[in-house]
Amino acid sequence: YYLQLYKNNSKMSFKNKVVIITGASSGIGAATAILFSKEKANAILVGRNETKLAKVAALCITKHLVVKADVSKEDEVKNIVKRTLDEFGKIDVLVNNAGIMTIGTIREGNILSAYDNVMATNVRGAIHLTCLCADHLIATKGNIINVSSIAGVVLQPGEKMLAYSMSKVALNFFSQGAALELSKHGVRVNIVSPGPVATDIILNTAGVDTNITWKDFEGITLLNRVSEPEEIAELIAYLASDKARGITGSNFEAILVKLKGLH
Ligand code: NAD
């Protein structure tokens, strides 16, 4: 019995599964799309930059689809779902990974615009896509992984990332609410909250201190290391797989950061 159980459960089985990954043109999203394809899924690579998406798509070995879309734009989000259904007829997994970081402080007066911009992508984009995918995920008993951040669990050193932290707190609560609502229909929703991961996110952030390097972030992690995008992709794929069929509404903090004053 146990041998049979292990045999059945020893592999992630994404054969013929249709997986939407937003923000797939770089970093964690790109690593996730490539991993799902390696695990035989059909990946839908969503992003704003077609040239970058094409480079990632070239590394996908299964049938896949590239959809140019900005998740903060309603028509473009609708198009993601339409193109996916036209091509594959179903949706099994949604990975809301697209995210930006914004910089702003109360006294500089730029926290409002930082808030509006970060919420439009990190929260509203994820909510909108979840709403449009929900019935299709119910039909396949699929699941959702939302990529949040350790910044949604503890405030990061330096107050300039407050709007970003708030967006991840909101995404966490939305995810747990979605897990509650959709569990009745057999759909799981989980959160992955990475600590520092070596991607371009900081380079992509307007107004950030360009002297900051990933080396600076090593010190805030318990293991003194910055994760690689592939490590986060592995966790996402595990949660999306049947191996995690009993897990919903959970927030996986990929790393614990040292809290100022406590360590
Ligand atoms: P990244 O900048 O390489 O990737 C983010 C991707 O999202 C990019 O491809 C970007 O073009 C895309 N994107 C941004 N706004 C979009 C929009 N409106 N519509 C469509 N696509 C959009 O950085 P990353 O680190 O791979 O970020 C992925 C996720 O991981 C983000 O949600 C981020 O908040 C989260 N995260 C990153 C870290 C880290 O240290 N790198 C830590 C914790 C959480």
Coordinates of N, CA, C and O in Angstrom, one line a residue, residues 50-213:
E50 N 7.3 42.0 -25.0 CA 7.3 40.8 -25.9 C 8.7 40.2 -26.2 O 8.8 39.0 -26.4
T51 N 9.7 41.1 -26.4 CA 11.0 40.6 -26.7 C 11.5 39.8 -25.6 O 12.1 38.7 -25.8
K52 N 11.3 40.2 -24.3 CA 11.8 39.5 -23.2 C 11.0 38.2 -23.0 O 11.6 37.1 -22.7
L53 N 9.7 38.3 -23.3 CA 8.8 37.1 -23.1 C 9.3 36.0 -24.2 O 9.3 34.8 -23.9
A54 N 9.6 36.5 -25.4 CA 10.0 35.5 -26.4 C 11.3 34.7 -26.0 O 11.4 33.6 -26.3
K55 N 12.2 35.4 -25.3 CA 13.4 34.8 -24.9 C 13.1 33.7 -23.8 O 13.7 32.6 -23.9
V56 N 12.2 33.9 -23.0 CA 11.8 32.9 -22.0 C 11.0 31.8 -22.7 O 11.2 30.6 -22.4
A57 N 10.1 32.2 -23.6 CA 9.3 31.2 -24.3 C 10.2 30.2 -25.1 O 9.9 29.0 -25.2
A58 N 11.3 30.7 -25.6 CA 12.3 29.8 -26.3 C 12.8 28.7 -25.4 O 13.3 27.7 -25.9
L59 N 12.8 28.9 -24.1 CA 13.3 27.9 -23.2 C 12.2 26.9 -22.7 O 12.4 26.0 -22.0
C60 N 10.9 27.2 -23.2 CA 9.8 26.3 -22.8 C 9.7 25.1 -23.8 O 9.7 25.4 -25.0
I61 N 9.7 23.9 -23.3 CA 9.8 22.8 -24.2 C 8.5 22.2 -24.6 O 8.4 21.3 -25.5
T62 N 7.4 22.6 -23.9 CA 6.1 22.2 -24.2 C 5.3 23.2 -25.0 O 5.8 24.3 -25.2
K63 N 4.1 22.9 -25.5 CA 3.3 23.9 -26.2 C 3.0 25.0 -25.2 O 2.6 24.7 -24.0
H64 N 3.2 26.2 -25.6 CA 2.9 27.4 -24.7 C 2.4 28.5 -25.5 O 2.2 28.5 -26.7
L65 N 2.1 29.6 -24.7 CA 1.5 30.8 -25.3 C 2.0 32.0 -24.7 O 2.2 32.1 -23.5
V66 N 2.3 33.0 -25.5 CA 2.8 34.3 -25.0 C 1.7 35.3 -25.1 O 1.1 35.4 -26.2
V67 N 1.3 36.0 -24.0 CA 0.3 37.0 -24.1 C 0.9 38.3 -23.6 O 1.2 38.4 -22.4
K68 N 0.9 39.3 -24.4 CA 1.4 40.6 -24.0 C 0.3 41.3 -23.2 O -0.8 41.5 -23.8
A69 N 0.5 41.6 -22.0 CA -0.6 42.2 -21.2 C 0.0 42.9 -20.0 O 0.9 42.4 -19.3
D70 N -0.6 44.0 -19.7 CA -0.3 44.7 -18.4 C -1.5 44.4 -17.5 O -2.6 44.7 -17.8
V71 N -1.2 43.8 -16.4 CA -2.2 43.3 -15.5 C -3.0 44.4 -14.8 O -4.0 44.2 -14.2
S72 N -2.5 45.6 -14.9 CA -3.3 46.7 -14.3 C -4.3 47.3 -15.3 O -5.1 48.2 -15.0
K73 N -4.3 46.8 -16.5 CA -5.3 47.3 -17.5 C -6.4 46.2 -17.8 O -6.1 45.1 -18.2
E74 N -7.6 46.6 -17.5 CA -8.7 45.7 -17.5 C -8.9 44.9 -18.8 O -9.1 43.7 -18.8
D75 N -8.8 45.6 -20.0 CA -9.0 44.9 -21.3 C -7.9 43.9 -21.5 O -8.2 42.8 -22.1
E76 N -6.7 44.2 -21.1 CA -5.6 43.3 -21.3 C -5.7 42.1 -20.4 O -5.3 41.0 -20.8
V77 N -6.3 42.3 -19.2 CA -6.4 41.1 -18.3 C -7.5 40.2 -19.0 O -7.3 38.9 -19.0
K78 N -8.6 40.8 -19.5 CA -9.6 40.0 -20.1 C -9.0 39.2 -21.3 O -9.4 38.0 -21.5
N79 N -8.1 39.8 -22.0 CA -7.5 39.2 -23.2 C -6.6 37.9 -22.8 O -6.5 37.0 -23.5
I80 N -6.0 38.0 -21.6 CA -5.2 36.9 -21.1 C -6.1 35.6 -21.0 O -5.8 34.5 -21.5
V81 N -7.3 35.8 -20.4 CA -8.2 34.7 -20.2 C -8.7 34.2 -21.6 O -8.8 33.0 -21.8
K82 N -9.1 35.1 -22.4 CA -9.7 34.8 -23.7 C -8.7 34.0 -24.5 O -9.0 32.9 -25.1
R83 N -7.4 34.5 -24.6 CA -6.4 33.8 -25.4 C -6.1 32.4 -24.9 O -5.9 31.5 -25.7
T84 N -6.1 32.3 -23.6 CA -5.8 31.0 -23.0 C -6.9 30.0 -23.3 O -6.7 28.9 -23.7
L85 N -8.2 30.4 -23.2 CA -9.3 29.5 -23.5 C -9.4 29.2 -24.9 O -9.7 28.1 -25.3
D86 N -9.1 30.2 -25.8 CA -9.2 30.0 -27.2 C -8.1 28.9 -27.6 O -8.4 28.0 -28.4
E87 N -7.0 29.0 -27.0 CA -5.9 28.1 -27.3 C -6.0 26.7 -26.7 O -5.8 25.7 -27.3
F88 N -6.3 26.7 -25.4 CA -6.3 25.4 -24.6 C -7.6 25.0 -24.0 O -7.7 23.9 -23.5
G89 N -8.6 25.9 -24.0 CA -10.0 25.5 -23.6 C -10.2 25.3 -22.1 O -11.3 25.0 -21.6
K90 N -9.1 25.6 -21.3 CA -9.3 25.4 -19.8 C -8.1 26.1 -19.1 O -7.2 26.5 -19.7
I91 N -8.3 26.2 -17.8 CA -7.2 26.8 -16.9 C -7.1 25.9 -15.7 O -8.1 25.7 -15.0
D92 N -5.9 25.4 -15.4 CA -5.7 24.6 -14.2 C -5.0 25.3 -13.1 O -5.3 25.1 -11.9
V93 N -4.1 26.2 -13.4 CA -3.3 26.9 -12.4 C -3.1 28.4 -12.8 O -2.9 28.7 -13.9
L94 N -3.3 29.3 -11.8 CA -3.0 30.7 -12.0 C -1.9 31.1 -11.0 O -2.1 30.9 -9.8
V95 N -0.8 31.6 -11.6 CA 0.3 32.2 -10.7 C 0.3 33.7 -10.9 O 0.7 34.2 -11.9
N96 N -0.3 34.4 -9.9 CA -0.2 35.9 -9.9 C 1.1 36.3 -9.3 O 1.3 36.4 -8.1
N97 N 2.1 36.5 -10.3 CA 3.4 36.8 -9.9 C 3.9 38.2 -10.2 O 4.7 38.8 -9.6
A98 N 3.2 38.8 -11.3 CA 3.6 40.1 -11.7 C 3.6 41.1 -10.6 O 2.7 41.2 -9.8
G99 N 4.7 41.8 -10.4 CA 4.8 42.8 -9.3 C 5.8 43.8 -9.6 O 6.8 43.7 -10.3
I100 N 5.5 45.0 -9.0 CA 6.5 46.1 -9.0 C 6.8 46.6 -7.6 O 6.0 46.3 -6.7
M101 N 7.9 47.2 -7.5 CA 8.2 47.9 -6.2 C 8.1 49.4 -6.4 O 8.6 49.8 -7.5
T102 N 7.6 50.1 -5.5 CA 7.6 51.5 -5.6 C 8.2 52.2 -4.4 O 8.2 51.5 -3.3
I103 N 8.7 53.4 -4.5 CA 9.4 54.0 -3.5 C 8.6 55.3 -3.1 O 8.2 56.0 -4.0
G104 N 8.4 55.5 -1.9 CA 7.7 56.8 -1.5 C 7.7 57.0 0.0 O 7.7 56.0 0.8
T105 N 7.7 58.2 0.5 CA 7.6 58.5 1.9 C 6.5 59.5 2.2 O 6.0 60.2 1.3
I106 N 6.1 59.5 3.4 CA 5.0 60.5 3.8 C 5.5 61.9 3.7 O 4.8 62.8 3.1
R107 N 6.7 62.2 4.2 CA 7.2 63.6 4.2 C 7.6 64.1 2.8 O 7.5 65.3 2.6
E108 N 8.0 63.2 2.0 CA 8.4 63.6 0.6 C 7.1 63.8 -0.2 O 7.1 64.3 -1.3
G109 N 6.0 63.3 0.3 CA 4.7 63.5 -0.4 C 4.5 62.5 -1.6 O 3.5 62.7 -2.3
N110 N 5.4 61.6 -1.8 CA 5.2 60.7 -3.0 C 4.7 59.3 -2.6 O 4.6 58.4 -3.4
I111 N 4.2 59.2 -1.3 CA 3.7 57.9 -1.0 C 2.3 57.6 -1.6 O 2.0 56.4 -1.9
L112 N 1.6 58.6 -1.9 CA 0.3 58.4 -2.6 C 0.4 57.8 -4.0 O -0.2 56.8 -4.3
S113 N 1.3 58.4 -4.8 CA 1.5 57.8 -6.1 C 2.2 56.5 -6.0 O 1.8 55.6 -6.8
A114 N 3.1 56.3 -5.1 CA 3.7 55.0 -4.9 C 2.6 53.9 -4.6 O 2.6 52.8 -5.1
Y115 N 1.7 54.3 -3.7 CA 0.6 53.5 -3.3 C -0.3 53.1 -4.5 O -0.6 52.0 -4.8
D116 N -0.8 54.2 -5.2 CA -1.7 54.0 -6.4 C -1.0 53.0 -7.4 O -1.7 52.1 -7.9
N117 N 0.2 53.3 -7.7 CA 0.9 52.4 -8.8 C 1.1 51.0 -8.3 O 0.8 50.1 -9.1
V118 N 1.5 50.8 -7.1 CA 1.8 49.5 -6.6 C 0.5 48.7 -6.4 O 0.5 47.5 -6.7
M119 N -0.5 49.3 -6.0 CA -1.8 48.6 -5.7 C -2.4 48.2 -7.1 O -3.0 47.1 -7.2
A120 N -2.3 49.0 -8.1 CA -2.9 48.7 -9.4 C -2.3 47.4 -10.0 O -3.1 46.6 -10.6
T121 N -1.0 47.2 -9.8 CA -0.4 45.9 -10.4 C -0.5 44.8 -9.3 O -1.0 43.7 -9.6
N122 N 0.1 45.0 -8.2 CA 0.3 43.9 -7.2 C -1.0 43.4 -6.6 O -1.1 42.2 -6.2
V123 N -2.0 44.3 -6.5 CA -3.2 43.8 -5.8 C -4.4 43.8 -6.9 O -5.0 42.7 -7.1
R124 N -4.7 44.9 -7.5 CA -5.9 45.0 -8.3 C -5.7 44.0 -9.5 O -6.6 43.3 -9.9
G125 N -4.5 43.9 -10.1 CA -4.2 43.0 -11.2 C -4.5 41.6 -10.8 O -5.2 40.8 -11.5
A126 N -4.0 41.2 -9.6 CA -4.2 39.8 -9.1 C -5.7 39.5 -8.8 O -6.2 38.4 -9.1
I127 N -6.4 40.5 -8.3 CA -7.8 40.3 -7.9 C -8.6 40.1 -9.2 O -9.4 39.2 -9.4
H128 N -8.3 41.0 -10.2 CA -9.1 40.9 -11.5 C -8.9 39.6 -12.2 O -9.8 38.9 -12.6
L129 N -7.6 39.2 -12.3 CA -7.4 37.9 -13.0 C -8.0 36.7 -12.2 O -8.5 35.8 -12.8
T130 N -7.9 36.8 -10.9 CA -8.5 35.7 -10.1 C -10.0 35.7 -10.4 O -10.6 34.6 -10.5
C131 N -10.7 36.8 -10.4 CA -12.1 36.9 -10.7 C -12.5 36.2 -12.0 O -13.4 35.4 -12.1
L132 N -11.7 36.6 -13.0 CA -11.9 36.1 -14.4 C -11.6 34.6 -14.5 O -12.2 33.9 -15.4
C133 N -10.7 34.1 -13.7 CA -10.3 32.7 -13.8 C -11.1 31.8 -12.9 O -11.1 30.5 -13.1
A134 N -11.8 32.4 -11.9 CA -12.4 31.5 -10.9 C -13.3 30.4 -11.4 O -13.1 29.2 -11.0
D135 N -14.2 30.7 -12.3 CA -15.1 29.7 -12.7 C -14.4 28.6 -13.5 O -14.7 27.4 -13.4
H136 N -13.4 29.0 -14.3 CA -12.6 28.0 -15.0 C -11.7 27.1 -14.1 O -11.5 26.0 -14.4
L137 N -11.3 27.7 -13.0 CA -10.5 26.9 -12.0 C -11.4 26.0 -11.3 O -11.0 24.9 -10.9
I138 N -12.7 26.4 -11.0 CA -13.6 25.5 -10.4 C -13.9 24.3 -11.3 O -14.0 23.2 -10.8
A139 N -14.0 24.6 -12.6 CA -14.3 23.5 -13.6 C -13.2 22.5 -13.6 O -13.4 21.3 -13.8
T140 N -11.9 22.9 -13.3 CA -10.8 21.9 -13.4 C -10.3 21.5 -11.9 O -9.4 20.7 -11.8
K141 N -11.0 22.0 -10.9 CA -10.5 21.9 -9.5 C -9.0 22.3 -9.4 O -8.2 21.6 -8.9
G142 N -8.8 23.5 -10.0 CA -7.5 24.0 -10.1 C -7.0 24.8 -8.8 O -7.7 24.7 -7.8
N143 N -6.0 25.5 -9.0 CA -5.5 26.3 -7.8 C -4.8 27.6 -8.2 O -4.4 27.7 -9.4
I144 N -4.6 28.4 -7.2 CA -3.9 29.7 -7.4 C -2.7 29.8 -6.5 O -2.8 29.4 -5.3
I145 N -1.6 30.4 -7.0 CA -0.5 30.7 -6.2 C -0.3 32.2 -6.3 O -0.1 32.7 -7.5
N146 N -0.3 33.0 -5.2 CA 0.0 34.4 -5.3 C 1.4 34.7 -4.7 O 1.7 34.2 -3.6
V147 N 2.2 35.4 -5.5 CA 3.5 35.7 -5.1 C 3.5 37.0 -4.3 O 3.3 38.1 -4.9
S148 N 3.7 36.9 -3.0 CA 3.7 38.0 -2.1 C 5.1 38.4 -1.8 O 6.0 38.3 -2.6
S149 N 5.4 38.7 -0.5 CA 6.8 39.0 -0.1 C 6.9 39.0 1.4 O 5.9 39.2 2.1
I150 N 8.1 38.8 1.8 CA 8.3 38.9 3.3 C 8.0 40.3 3.7 O 7.6 40.6 4.9
A151 N 8.0 41.3 2.8 CA 7.6 42.7 3.1 C 6.2 42.8 3.5 O 5.8 43.8 4.1
G152 N 5.4 41.8 3.2 CA 4.0 41.8 3.6 C 3.8 41.1 5.0 O 2.7 41.0 5.5
V153 N 4.9 40.6 5.5 CA 4.9 40.0 6.9 C 5.5 40.9 7.9 O 5.0 41.1 9.0
V154 N 6.7 41.5 7.5 CA 7.4 42.4 8.4 C 7.8 43.7 7.6 O 8.1 43.5 6.4
L155 N 7.7 44.8 8.2 CA 8.2 46.0 7.5 C 9.7 45.9 7.3 O 10.4 45.4 8.1
Q156 N 10.0 46.3 6.1 CA 11.4 46.2 5.7 C 12.2 47.4 6.3 O 11.7 48.5 6.5
P157 N 13.5 47.2 6.5 CA 14.3 48.3 7.0 C 14.3 49.4 6.0 O 14.4 49.2 4.8
G158 N 14.1 50.6 6.5 CA 14.0 51.8 5.6 C 12.5 51.9 5.3 O 11.9 51.0 4.9
E159 N 12.0 53.1 5.5 CA 10.6 53.3 5.4 C 10.1 53.5 4.0 O 8.9 53.6 3.7
K160 N 11.0 53.6 3.0 CA 10.5 53.9 1.7 C 9.7 52.9 0.9 O 9.1 53.1 -0.1
M161 N 9.7 51.7 1.5 CA 9.0 50.6 0.8 C 7.6 50.3 1.4 O 7.0 49.3 1.2
L162 N 7.1 51.3 2.2 CA 5.9 51.1 2.9 C 4.7 50.8 2.0 O 3.9 49.8 2.2
A163 N 4.6 51.5 0.8 CA 3.5 51.2 -0.1 C 3.6 49.8 -0.6 O 2.6 49.1 -0.8
Y164 N 4.8 49.4 -0.9 CA 5.0 48.0 -1.4 C 4.6 47.0 -0.4 O 3.9 46.0 -0.7
S165 N 5.0 47.2 0.9 CA 4.6 46.3 2.0 C 3.1 46.3 2.1 O 2.5 45.2 2.3
M166 N 2.5 47.4 2.0 CA 1.0 47.5 2.1 C 0.3 46.6 1.0 O -0.7 46.0 1.2
S167 N 0.9 46.7 -0.2 CA 0.3 45.9 -1.3 C 0.4 44.4 -1.0 O -0.5 43.7 -1.4
K168 N 1.5 44.0 -0.4 CA 1.7 42.6 -0.2 C 0.8 42.1 1.0 O 0.3 41.0 1.0
V169 N 0.6 43.0 2.0 CA -0.4 42.7 3.1 C -1.8 42.5 2.5 O -2.5 41.6 2.8
A170 N -2.1 43.4 1.6 CA -3.5 43.3 1.0 C -3.6 42.1 0.1 O -4.6 41.4 0.2
L171 N -2.5 41.7 -0.6 CA -2.5 40.5 -1.4 C -2.7 39.3 -0.5 O -3.4 38.3 -0.9
N172 N -2.0 39.3 0.6 CA -2.1 38.2 1.6 C -3.6 38.0 2.0 O -4.1 36.9 2.0
F173 N -4.2 39.1 2.4 CA -5.6 39.0 2.9 C -6.5 38.6 1.8 O -7.4 37.8 2.0
F174 N -6.3 39.1 0.6 CA -7.2 38.8 -0.5 C -7.0 37.3 -0.8 O -8.0 36.5 -1.0
S175 N -5.8 36.8 -0.7 CA -5.5 35.4 -1.0 C -6.2 34.5 0.0 O -6.8 33.4 -0.4
Q176 N -6.2 34.9 1.3 CA -6.8 34.0 2.3 C -8.3 34.1 2.2 O -9.0 33.1 2.3
G177 N -8.9 35.2 1.8 CA -10.3 35.4 1.6 C -10.7 34.5 0.4 O -11.8 33.8 0.4
A178 N -9.9 34.5 -0.7 CA -10.2 33.7 -1.9 C -10.1 32.2 -1.5 O -10.9 31.5 -2.0
A179 N -9.1 31.9 -0.7 CA -9.0 30.5 -0.3 C -10.3 30.0 0.4 O -10.8 28.9 0.2
L180 N -10.8 30.9 1.3 CA -12.0 30.6 2.0 C -13.2 30.5 1.1 O -14.0 29.5 1.2
E181 N -13.4 31.4 0.2 CA -14.6 31.4 -0.7 C -14.5 30.3 -1.7 O -15.5 29.6 -1.9
L182 N -13.3 30.0 -2.3 CA -13.2 29.0 -3.3 C -13.0 27.6 -2.8 O -13.2 26.7 -3.6
S183 N -12.7 27.5 -1.6 CA -12.5 26.1 -1.0 C -13.8 25.3 -1.1 O -13.8 24.1 -1.4
K184 N -14.9 26.0 -1.1 CA -16.3 25.3 -1.2 C -16.4 24.7 -2.6 O -17.2 23.8 -2.8
H185 N -15.6 25.2 -3.5 CA -15.7 24.7 -4.9 C -14.5 23.9 -5.3 O -14.2 23.6 -6.5
G186 N -13.7 23.5 -4.3 CA -12.5 22.6 -4.6 C -11.3 23.3 -5.1 O -10.4 22.7 -5.7
V187 N -11.3 24.7 -5.0 CA -10.1 25.4 -5.6 C -9.2 25.8 -4.4 O -9.7 26.4 -3.4
R188 N -7.9 25.5 -4.5 CA -7.0 25.9 -3.5 C -6.3 27.3 -3.8 O -6.1 27.6 -5.0
V189 N -6.0 28.1 -2.8 CA -5.3 29.3 -3.0 C -4.1 29.4 -2.0 O -4.4 29.3 -0.8
N190 N -2.9 29.6 -2.4 CA -1.8 29.7 -1.5 C -0.9 30.8 -1.8 O -0.9 31.4 -3.0
I191 N -0.1 31.2 -0.9 CA 0.8 32.4 -1.0 C 2.2 32.0 -0.8 O 2.5 31.1 0.1
V192 N 3.1 32.5 -1.7 CA 4.5 32.3 -1.5 C 5.1 33.7 -1.2 O 4.9 34.6 -1.9
S193 N 5.8 33.8 -0.1 CA 6.3 35.1 0.4 C 7.9 35.1 0.5 O 8.4 34.8 1.5
P194 N 8.5 35.3 -0.7 CA 10.0 35.2 -0.6 C 10.7 36.3 0.2 O 10.1 37.4 0.3
G195 N 11.8 36.1 0.6 CA 12.7 37.1 1.1 C 13.5 37.6 -0.1 O 13.0 37.5 -1.2
P196 N 14.7 38.1 0.1 CA 15.4 38.6 -1.1 C 15.8 37.5 -2.1 O 16.3 36.5 -1.8
V197 N 15.4 37.8 -3.4 CA 15.7 36.9 -4.5 C 16.5 37.7 -5.6 O 16.1 38.8 -5.9
A198 N 17.5 37.1 -6.1 CA 18.3 37.8 -7.1 C 17.6 37.9 -8.4 O 17.7 37.1 -9.3
T199 N 16.9 39.0 -8.6 CA 16.2 39.3 -9.8 C 16.4 40.8 -10.1 O 17.2 41.5 -9.4
D200 N 15.7 41.3 -11.2 CA 15.9 42.7 -11.6 C 15.0 43.6 -10.9 O 14.9 44.8 -11.2
I201 N 14.2 43.2 -9.9 CA 13.2 44.0 -9.3 C 13.7 45.3 -8.8 O 13.0 46.4 -9.0
I202 N 14.8 45.3 -8.2 CA 15.4 46.6 -7.7 C 15.8 47.5 -8.8 O 15.5 48.7 -8.8
L203 N 16.5 46.9 -9.8 CA 16.9 47.7 -11.0 C 15.7 48.3 -11.7 O 15.7 49.4 -12.2
N204 N 14.5 47.6 -11.6 CA 13.3 48.0 -12.3 C 12.5 49.1 -11.5 O 11.5 49.5 -11.9
T205 N 13.0 49.4 -10.3 CA 12.3 50.3 -9.4 C 12.8 51.8 -9.6 O 13.9 52.0 -9.2
A206 N 11.9 52.6 -10.0 CA 12.3 54.1 -10.1 C 12.5 54.7 -8.8 O 11.8 54.4 -7.8
G207 N 13.6 55.4 -8.7 CA 13.9 56.2 -7.5 C 14.6 55.4 -6.4 O 14.8 55.9 -5.3
V208 N 14.9 54.2 -6.7 CA 15.6 53.4 -5.7 C 17.1 53.7 -5.6 O 17.6 54.2 -6.6
D209 N 17.7 53.5 -4.4 CA 19.1 53.8 -4.3 C 19.9 52.8 -5.1 O 19.9 51.6 -4.8
T210 N 20.5 53.3 -6.2 CA 21.2 52.4 -7.1 C 22.5 51.8 -6.6 O 23.1 50.9 -7.2
N211 N 22.9 52.3 -5.4 CA 24.1 51.7 -4.8 C 23.8 50.4 -4.1 O 24.7 49.7 -3.7
I212 N 22.5 50.1 -3.9 CA 22.1 48.9 -3.2 C 22.5 47.7 -4.1 O 22.2 47.7 -5.3
T213 N 23.1 46.7 -3.5 CA 23.4 45.4 -4.2 C 22.7 44.3 -3.4 O 22.3 44.4 -2.3

